[in-house]
XYZ file of C-alpha atoms in Angstrom:
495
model
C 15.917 1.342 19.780
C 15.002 4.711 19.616
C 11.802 6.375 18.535
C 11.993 7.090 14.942
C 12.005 10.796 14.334
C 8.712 13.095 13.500
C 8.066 14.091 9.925
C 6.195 17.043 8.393
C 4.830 16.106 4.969
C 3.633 19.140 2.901
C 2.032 18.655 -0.719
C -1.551 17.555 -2.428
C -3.435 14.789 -1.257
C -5.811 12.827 -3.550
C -8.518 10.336 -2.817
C -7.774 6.746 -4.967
C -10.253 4.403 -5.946
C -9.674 0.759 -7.042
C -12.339 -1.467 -8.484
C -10.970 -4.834 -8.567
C -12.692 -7.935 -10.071
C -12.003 -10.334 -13.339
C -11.886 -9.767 -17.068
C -12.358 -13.193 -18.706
C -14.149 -11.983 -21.567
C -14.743 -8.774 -24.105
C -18.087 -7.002 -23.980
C -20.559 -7.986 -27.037
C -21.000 -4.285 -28.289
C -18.015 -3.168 -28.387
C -14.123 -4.802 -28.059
C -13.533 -3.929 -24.480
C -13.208 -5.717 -21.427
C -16.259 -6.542 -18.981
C -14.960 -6.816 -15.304
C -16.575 -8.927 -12.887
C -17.266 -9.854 -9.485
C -16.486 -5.899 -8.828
C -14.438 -5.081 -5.510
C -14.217 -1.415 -4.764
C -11.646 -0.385 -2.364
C -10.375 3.492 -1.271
C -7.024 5.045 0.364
C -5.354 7.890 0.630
C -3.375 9.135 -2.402
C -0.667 11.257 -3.625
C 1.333 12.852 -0.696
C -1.856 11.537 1.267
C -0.372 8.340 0.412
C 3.052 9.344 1.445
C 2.205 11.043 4.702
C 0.369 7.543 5.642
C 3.607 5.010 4.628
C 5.793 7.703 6.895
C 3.027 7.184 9.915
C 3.745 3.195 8.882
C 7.049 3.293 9.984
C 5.822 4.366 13.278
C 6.810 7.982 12.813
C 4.946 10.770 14.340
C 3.635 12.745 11.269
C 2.356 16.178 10.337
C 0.298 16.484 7.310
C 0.061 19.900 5.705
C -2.502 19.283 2.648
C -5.309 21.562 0.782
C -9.110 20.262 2.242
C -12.306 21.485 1.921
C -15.811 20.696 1.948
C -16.123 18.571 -0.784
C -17.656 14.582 -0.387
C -14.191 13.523 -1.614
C -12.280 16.298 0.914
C -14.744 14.596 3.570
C -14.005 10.835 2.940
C -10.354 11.797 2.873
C -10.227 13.365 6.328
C -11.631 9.896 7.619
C -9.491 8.457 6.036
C -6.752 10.169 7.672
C -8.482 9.971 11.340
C -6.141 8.762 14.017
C -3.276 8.390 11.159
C -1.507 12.016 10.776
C -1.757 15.431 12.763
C -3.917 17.594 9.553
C -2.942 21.272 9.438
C -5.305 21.970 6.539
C -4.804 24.702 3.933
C -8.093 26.070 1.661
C -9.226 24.222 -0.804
C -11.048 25.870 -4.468
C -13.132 23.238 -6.162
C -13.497 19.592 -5.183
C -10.583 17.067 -4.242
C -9.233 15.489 -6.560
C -9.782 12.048 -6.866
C -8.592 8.981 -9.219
C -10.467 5.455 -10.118
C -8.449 2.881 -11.647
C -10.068 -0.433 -13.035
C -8.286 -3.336 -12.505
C -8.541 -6.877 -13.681
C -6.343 -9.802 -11.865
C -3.916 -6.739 -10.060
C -3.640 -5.279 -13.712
C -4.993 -1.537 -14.314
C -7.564 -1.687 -17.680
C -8.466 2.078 -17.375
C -8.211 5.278 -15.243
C -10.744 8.163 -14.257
C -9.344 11.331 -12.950
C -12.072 13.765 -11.241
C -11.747 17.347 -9.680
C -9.690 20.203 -9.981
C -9.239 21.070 -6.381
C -6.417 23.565 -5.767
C -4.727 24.779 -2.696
C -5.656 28.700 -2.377
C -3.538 30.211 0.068
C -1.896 29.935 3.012
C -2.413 29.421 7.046
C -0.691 30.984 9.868
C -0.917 27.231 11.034
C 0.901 26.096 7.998
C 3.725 28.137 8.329
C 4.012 27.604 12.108
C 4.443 24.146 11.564
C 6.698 24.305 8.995
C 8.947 26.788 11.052
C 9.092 24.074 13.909
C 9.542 20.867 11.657
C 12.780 18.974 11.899
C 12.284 17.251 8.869
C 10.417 17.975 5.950
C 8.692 16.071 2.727
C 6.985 17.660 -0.043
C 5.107 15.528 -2.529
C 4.101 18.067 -4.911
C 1.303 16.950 -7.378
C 0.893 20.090 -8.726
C -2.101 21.128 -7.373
C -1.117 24.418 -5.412
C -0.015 23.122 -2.122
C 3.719 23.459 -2.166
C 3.333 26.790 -4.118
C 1.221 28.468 -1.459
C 3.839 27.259 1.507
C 6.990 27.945 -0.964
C 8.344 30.843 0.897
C 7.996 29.096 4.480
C 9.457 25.706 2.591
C 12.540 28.169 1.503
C 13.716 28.868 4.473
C 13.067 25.631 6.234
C 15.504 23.993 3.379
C 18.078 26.215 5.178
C 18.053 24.632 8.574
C 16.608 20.980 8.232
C 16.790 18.291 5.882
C 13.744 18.948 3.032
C 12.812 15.976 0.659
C 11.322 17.407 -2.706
C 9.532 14.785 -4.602
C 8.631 16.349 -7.403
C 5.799 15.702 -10.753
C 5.794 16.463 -13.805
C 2.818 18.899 -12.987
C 4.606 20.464 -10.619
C 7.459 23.435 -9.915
C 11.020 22.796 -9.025
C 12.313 21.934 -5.420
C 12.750 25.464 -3.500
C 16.794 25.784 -3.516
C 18.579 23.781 -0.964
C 16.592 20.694 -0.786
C 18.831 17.666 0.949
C 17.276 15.403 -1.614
C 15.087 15.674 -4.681
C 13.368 12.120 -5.923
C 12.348 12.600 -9.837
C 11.569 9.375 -11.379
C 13.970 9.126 -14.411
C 11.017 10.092 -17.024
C 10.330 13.234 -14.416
C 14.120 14.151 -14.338
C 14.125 13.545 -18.262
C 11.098 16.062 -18.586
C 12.517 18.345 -16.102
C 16.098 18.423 -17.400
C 14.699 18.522 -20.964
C 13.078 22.071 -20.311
C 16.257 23.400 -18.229
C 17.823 22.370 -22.065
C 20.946 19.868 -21.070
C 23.172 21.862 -23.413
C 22.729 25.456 -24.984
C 22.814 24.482 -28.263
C 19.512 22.356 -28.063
C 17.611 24.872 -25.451
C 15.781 25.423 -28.716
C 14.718 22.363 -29.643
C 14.093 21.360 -26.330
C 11.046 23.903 -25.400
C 9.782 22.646 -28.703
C 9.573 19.075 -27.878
C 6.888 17.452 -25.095
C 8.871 15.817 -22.362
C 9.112 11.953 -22.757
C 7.726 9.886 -20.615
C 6.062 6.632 -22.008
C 8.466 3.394 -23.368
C 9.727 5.338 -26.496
C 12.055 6.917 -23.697
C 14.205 4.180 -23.483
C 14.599 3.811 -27.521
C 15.020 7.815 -27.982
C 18.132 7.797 -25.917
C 19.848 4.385 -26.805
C 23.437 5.181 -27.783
C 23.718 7.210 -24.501
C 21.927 4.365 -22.426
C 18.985 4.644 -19.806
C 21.664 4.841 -17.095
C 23.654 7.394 -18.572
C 20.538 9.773 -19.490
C 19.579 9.298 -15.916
C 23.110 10.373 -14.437
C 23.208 13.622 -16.874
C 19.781 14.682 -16.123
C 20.502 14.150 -12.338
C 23.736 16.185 -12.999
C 21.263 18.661 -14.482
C 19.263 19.127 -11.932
C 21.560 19.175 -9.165
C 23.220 22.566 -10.733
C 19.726 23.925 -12.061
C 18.316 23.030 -8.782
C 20.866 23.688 -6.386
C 19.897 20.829 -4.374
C 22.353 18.912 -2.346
C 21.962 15.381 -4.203
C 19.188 14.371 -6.616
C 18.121 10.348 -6.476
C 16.923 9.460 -9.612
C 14.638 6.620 -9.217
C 14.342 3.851 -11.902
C 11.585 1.391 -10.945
C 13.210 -2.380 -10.066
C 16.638 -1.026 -11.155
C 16.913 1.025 -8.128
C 18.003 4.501 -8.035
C 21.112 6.606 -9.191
C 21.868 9.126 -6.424
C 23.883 12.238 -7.771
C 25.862 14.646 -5.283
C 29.292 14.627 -6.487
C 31.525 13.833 -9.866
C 30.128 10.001 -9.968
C 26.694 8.753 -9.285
C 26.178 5.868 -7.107
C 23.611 3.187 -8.531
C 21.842 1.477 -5.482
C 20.302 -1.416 -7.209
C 17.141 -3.122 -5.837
C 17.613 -5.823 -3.296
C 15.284 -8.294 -6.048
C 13.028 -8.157 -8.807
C 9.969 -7.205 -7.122
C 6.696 -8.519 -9.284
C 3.420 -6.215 -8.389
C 1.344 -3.175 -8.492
C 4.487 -0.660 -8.639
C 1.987 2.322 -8.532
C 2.551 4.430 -5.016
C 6.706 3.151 -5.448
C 7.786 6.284 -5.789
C 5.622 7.849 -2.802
C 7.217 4.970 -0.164
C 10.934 6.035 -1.918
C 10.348 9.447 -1.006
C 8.738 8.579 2.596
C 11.564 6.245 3.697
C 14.162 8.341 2.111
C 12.576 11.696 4.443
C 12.290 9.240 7.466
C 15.731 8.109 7.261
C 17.581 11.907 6.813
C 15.085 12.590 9.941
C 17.193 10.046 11.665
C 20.141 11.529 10.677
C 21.428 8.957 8.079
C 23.642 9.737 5.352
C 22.358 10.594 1.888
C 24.012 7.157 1.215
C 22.047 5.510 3.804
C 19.035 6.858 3.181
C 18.664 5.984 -0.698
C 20.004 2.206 0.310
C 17.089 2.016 2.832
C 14.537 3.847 0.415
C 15.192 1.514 -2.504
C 14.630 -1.406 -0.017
C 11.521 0.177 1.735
C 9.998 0.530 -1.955
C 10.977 -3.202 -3.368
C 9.064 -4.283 -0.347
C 6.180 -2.460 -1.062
C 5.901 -3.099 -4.571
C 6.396 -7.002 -3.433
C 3.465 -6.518 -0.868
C 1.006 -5.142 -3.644
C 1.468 -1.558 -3.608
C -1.126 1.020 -3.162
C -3.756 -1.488 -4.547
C -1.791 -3.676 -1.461
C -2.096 -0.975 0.742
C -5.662 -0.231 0.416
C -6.548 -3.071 2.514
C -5.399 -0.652 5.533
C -8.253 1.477 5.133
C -10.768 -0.845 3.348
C -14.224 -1.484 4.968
C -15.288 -5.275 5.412
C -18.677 -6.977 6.491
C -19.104 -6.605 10.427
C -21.907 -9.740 10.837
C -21.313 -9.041 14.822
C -21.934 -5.147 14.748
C -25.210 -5.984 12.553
C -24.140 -3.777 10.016
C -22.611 -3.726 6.353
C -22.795 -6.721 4.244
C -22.831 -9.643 6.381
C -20.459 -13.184 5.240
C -23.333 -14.649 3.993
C -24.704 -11.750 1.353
C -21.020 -11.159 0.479
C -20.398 -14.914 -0.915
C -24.087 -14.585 -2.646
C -23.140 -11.540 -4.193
C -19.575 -12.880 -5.554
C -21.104 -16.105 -6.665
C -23.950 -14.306 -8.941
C -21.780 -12.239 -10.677
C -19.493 -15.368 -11.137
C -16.382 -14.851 -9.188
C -14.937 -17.522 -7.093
C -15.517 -17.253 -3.200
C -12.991 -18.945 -0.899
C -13.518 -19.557 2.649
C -10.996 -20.187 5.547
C -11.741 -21.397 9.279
C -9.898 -21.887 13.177
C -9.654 -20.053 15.860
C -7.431 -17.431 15.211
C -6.309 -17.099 18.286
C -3.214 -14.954 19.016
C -2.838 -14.307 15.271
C 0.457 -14.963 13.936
C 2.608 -14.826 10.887
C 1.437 -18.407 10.079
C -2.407 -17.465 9.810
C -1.728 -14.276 8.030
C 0.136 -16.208 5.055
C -2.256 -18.722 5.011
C -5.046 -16.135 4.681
C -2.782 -14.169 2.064
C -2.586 -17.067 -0.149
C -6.263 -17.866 0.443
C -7.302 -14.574 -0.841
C -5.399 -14.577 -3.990
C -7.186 -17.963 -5.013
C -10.274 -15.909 -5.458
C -12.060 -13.098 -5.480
C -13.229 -13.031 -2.039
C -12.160 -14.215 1.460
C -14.341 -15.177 4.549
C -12.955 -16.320 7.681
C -15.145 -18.484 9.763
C -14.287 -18.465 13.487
C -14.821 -20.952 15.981
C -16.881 -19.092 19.045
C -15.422 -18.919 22.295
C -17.336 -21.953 23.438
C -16.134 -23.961 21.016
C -12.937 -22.982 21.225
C -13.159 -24.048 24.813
C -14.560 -27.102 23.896
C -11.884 -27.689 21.384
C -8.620 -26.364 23.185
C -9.599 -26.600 27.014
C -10.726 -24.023 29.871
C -7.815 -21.658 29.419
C -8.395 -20.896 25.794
C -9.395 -18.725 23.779
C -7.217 -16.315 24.992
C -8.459 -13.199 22.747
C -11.857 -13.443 23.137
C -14.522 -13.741 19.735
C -15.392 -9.602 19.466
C -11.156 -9.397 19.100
C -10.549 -11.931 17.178
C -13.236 -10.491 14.223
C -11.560 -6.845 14.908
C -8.560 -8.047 14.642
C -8.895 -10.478 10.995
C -11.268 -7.911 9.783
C -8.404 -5.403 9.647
C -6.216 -7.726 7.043
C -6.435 -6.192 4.139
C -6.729 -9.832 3.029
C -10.157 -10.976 4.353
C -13.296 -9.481 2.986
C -15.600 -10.793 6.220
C -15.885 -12.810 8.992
C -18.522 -15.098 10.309
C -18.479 -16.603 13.693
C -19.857 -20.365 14.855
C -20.747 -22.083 17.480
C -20.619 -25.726 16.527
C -17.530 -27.537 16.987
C -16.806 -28.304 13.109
C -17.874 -25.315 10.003
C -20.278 -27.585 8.191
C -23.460 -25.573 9.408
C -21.845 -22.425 8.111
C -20.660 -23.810 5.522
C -23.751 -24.525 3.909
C -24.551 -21.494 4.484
C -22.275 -19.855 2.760
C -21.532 -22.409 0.004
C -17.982 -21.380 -1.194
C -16.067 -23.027 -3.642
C -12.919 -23.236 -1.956
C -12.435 -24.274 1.633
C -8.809 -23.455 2.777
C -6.642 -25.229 5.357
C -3.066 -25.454 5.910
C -0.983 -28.129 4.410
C -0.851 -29.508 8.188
C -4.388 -31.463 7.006
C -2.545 -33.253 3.914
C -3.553 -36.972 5.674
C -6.318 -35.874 6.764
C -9.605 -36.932 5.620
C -11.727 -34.021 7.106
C -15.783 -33.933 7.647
C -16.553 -30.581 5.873
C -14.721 -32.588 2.480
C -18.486 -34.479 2.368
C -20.200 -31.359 2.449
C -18.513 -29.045 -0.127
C -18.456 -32.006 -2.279
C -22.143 -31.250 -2.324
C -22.891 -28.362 -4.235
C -19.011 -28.871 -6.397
C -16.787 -27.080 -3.708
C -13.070 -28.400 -2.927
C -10.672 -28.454 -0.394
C -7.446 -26.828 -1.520
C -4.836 -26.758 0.756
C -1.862 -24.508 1.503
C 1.525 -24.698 2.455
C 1.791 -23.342 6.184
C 4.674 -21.495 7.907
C 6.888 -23.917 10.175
C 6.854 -23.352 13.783
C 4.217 -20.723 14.088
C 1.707 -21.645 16.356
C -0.940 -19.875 19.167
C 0.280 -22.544 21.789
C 3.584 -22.093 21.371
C 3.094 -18.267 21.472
C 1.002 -19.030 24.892
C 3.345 -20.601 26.669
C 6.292 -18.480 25.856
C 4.198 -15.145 26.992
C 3.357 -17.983 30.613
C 7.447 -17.822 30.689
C 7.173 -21.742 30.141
C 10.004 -23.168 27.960
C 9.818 -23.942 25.042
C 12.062 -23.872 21.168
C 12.725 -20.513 20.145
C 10.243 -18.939 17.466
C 11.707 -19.449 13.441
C 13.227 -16.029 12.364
C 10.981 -14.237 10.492
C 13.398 -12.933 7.893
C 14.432 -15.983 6.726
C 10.776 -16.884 5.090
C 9.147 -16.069 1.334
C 5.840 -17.222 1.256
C 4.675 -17.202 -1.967
């Protein structure tokens, strides 16, 4: 298979803060929620965001963005280290940045900060714009596109451009392969146009709508057909080659000709649906970069964004970039302050041990599922002597210091604790958690740590475990030894 193609991405990043915990209770001075056992987590955002999912897909990717020197601009740019090629543009004012509270996946409340805007542009800019063979622009509304527009004009006449545009934001330049509105953005954007002259009027009188009255407003018509004549709209007003209107988990309605074509979503994706639109947009760029069809391209953009919604979007996402305790570098928060700090402020902390050893799809479900029965997740790995001990002279094969790096990156574990003892109780008393996880492998099995967390209230809790994965069998296939051919991949939903 062939490399996928490079991308520029052009627009306004943002810095995004969650701060994840529980809400089990309102506050006793006032009727509003108090969230607990706090987990703060930070990724790139707006076409930040997008420029990372594009670099995802394994694409080589140019990032033209407004920086400057700003704590937020700062934390950003490490953010972006060894992801994306920066060409940065001047920043005035500090980087915008946005902190949503969320309780159980669910956002409570949202803080937007800084009014950073994009204040010129770069010889740099424009160079790489002139060489790109594809181009994105995630325009936020915060100057970027604007101060690139003319260079952005005349690459729409010789490469695909992708305009993904916000309601803060100024029309795609003319020309644009493919603009992505969401339908309340097209509505907005179509509503100012005015869809017909004899309500141009009332139409710069009225705010566009974008909250759930939408749907009611337009009801004889139907969400589907106010979609299709705002993407008619906009193709014209535009003069873009097709407009894809996107819809959330009914898919998108892509508009280049007499009749739109409704790509549907694969399934009914259930999660955190905000950053959907920015993977859309990414996987629709990637794909024209490849040379796919407008056809194509929507198809594998709706799919790409199901997924990602499905994997826990941006609040999913963030565990790319998140920071976790590093006992062995003898800094940050080791495993054992971590689970003292969850327990005080009454969260639930689940803990998960093994080896780990060539980590496979297996362990990462089980740790998936062992995350979400809690609010935090600590791996406790067997040492390489005791793996030795356990497994034979020839294992481990990835030795301890890889095995943390490597679980420590899962956006699913919060730290990772090493031992040397043959069985966890030692740490485990340590540690205290209330869950101990182990695969559904252990059903008949009466194990020794069950004693211990009986102790102090703790429980086993055991989890179903993908069939056929195992390090062994991984081993002796990469020894050439024989052995049954690995389960496909595709064919499991672990919920």
């Amino acid at each position: 298979m062939s490399r996928p193609a490079p991308l520029l991405v052009v627009g306004d990043a943002l810095l995004d803060h969650d701060l994840s915990g529980r809400a089990d209770r309102l506050a006793p001075d006032a009727p509003v929620p108090v969230l607990k056992a706090v987990r703060r987590t930070a990724r790139p955002g707006g076409a930040a965001l997008a420029a990372c999912l594009a670099a995802e897909d394994g694409r080589e990717v140019t990032f033209v963005t407004a920086l400057g020197d700003d704590e937020t601009s700062r934390d950003l740019r490490r953010l972006l280290a060894d992801r994306v090629t920066l060409v940065e543009l001047p920043l005035s004012g500090a980087l915008s940045s946005k902190t949503r509270l969320m309780a159980r996946g669910r956002p409570l409340l949202r803080l937007d900060e800084g009014d950073g805007r994009a204040c010129g542009a770069t010889e740099a800019a424009e160079a790489a714009i002139a060489a790109a063979g594809a181009v994105l622009v995630a325009d936020y509304g915060r100057g970027t596109a604007d101060a690139v527009r003319d260079a952005l004009a005349r690459a729409a006449r010789r490469v695909p451009v992708v305009w993904d545009p916000h309601p803060n934001g100024q029309p795609p330049v003319p020309g644009v392969k493919l603009a992505t509105p969401a339908a309340a953005e097209a509505r907005g954007f179509a509503a100012a146009l005015g869809e017909e002259p004899g309500r141009r009027a009332a139409a710069r009188q009225r705010p566009a709508r974008t909250g759930p009255g939408d749907e009611a407003a337009d009801a004889p018509r139907g969400r589907l057909a106010q979609a299709a004549a705002d993407a008619r709209t906009l193709l014209s007003a535009w003069r873009a080659a097709s407009v894809a209107v996107t819809m959330g988990e009914r898919g998108a309605l892509l508009t280049h000709g007499e009749a739109p074509m409704l790509v549907p979503s694969p399934w009914s994706a259930q999660g955190d649906a905000c950053g959907a639109g920015d993977r859309f947009a990414s996987a629709a760029a990637g794909l024209l970069a490849d040379e796919a069809l407008p056809e194509d391209a929507v198809q594998g953009a709706v799919h790409a964004a199901t997924q990602f919604v499905e994997d826990g979007g941006a609040h999913g996402f963030a565990g790319h970039f998140a920071p976790t305790a590093q006992p062995q570098d003898g800094g940050g928060e080791s495993a054992a302050e971590l689970a003292a700090r969850v327990r005080a402020a009454g969260g639930t902390v689940v803990a998960a041990g093994g080896c780990f050893d060539l980590l496979h799809a297996g362990h990462v479900a089980l740790l998936q599922a062992a995350r979400r029965a809690g609010d935090c997740l600590i791996v406790c790995l067997n040492s390489d002597a005791s793996v030795r001990r356990r497994k034979g002279d020839e294992r481990p094969i990835v030795p301890a210091a890889d095995r943390v790096r490597v679980l420590q990156a899962l956006g699913c574990v919060d730290a990772v604790t090493v031992f040397e003892e043959d069985t966890p109780e030692q740490v485990l008393q340590e540690l205290r958690p209330h869950i101990w996880v182990k695969g559904g492998d252990y059903a008949l099995t009466r194990m020794p740590e069950t004693e211990v967390l009986e102790g102090w209230g703790g429980q086993v809790m055991l989890l179903p475990y993908l069939d056929g994965r195992s390090s062994t069998k991984l081993a002796e296939r990469a020894a050439g030894q024989p052995g049954e051919p690995l389960p496909d991949a595709t064919a499991d939903r672990v919920v």
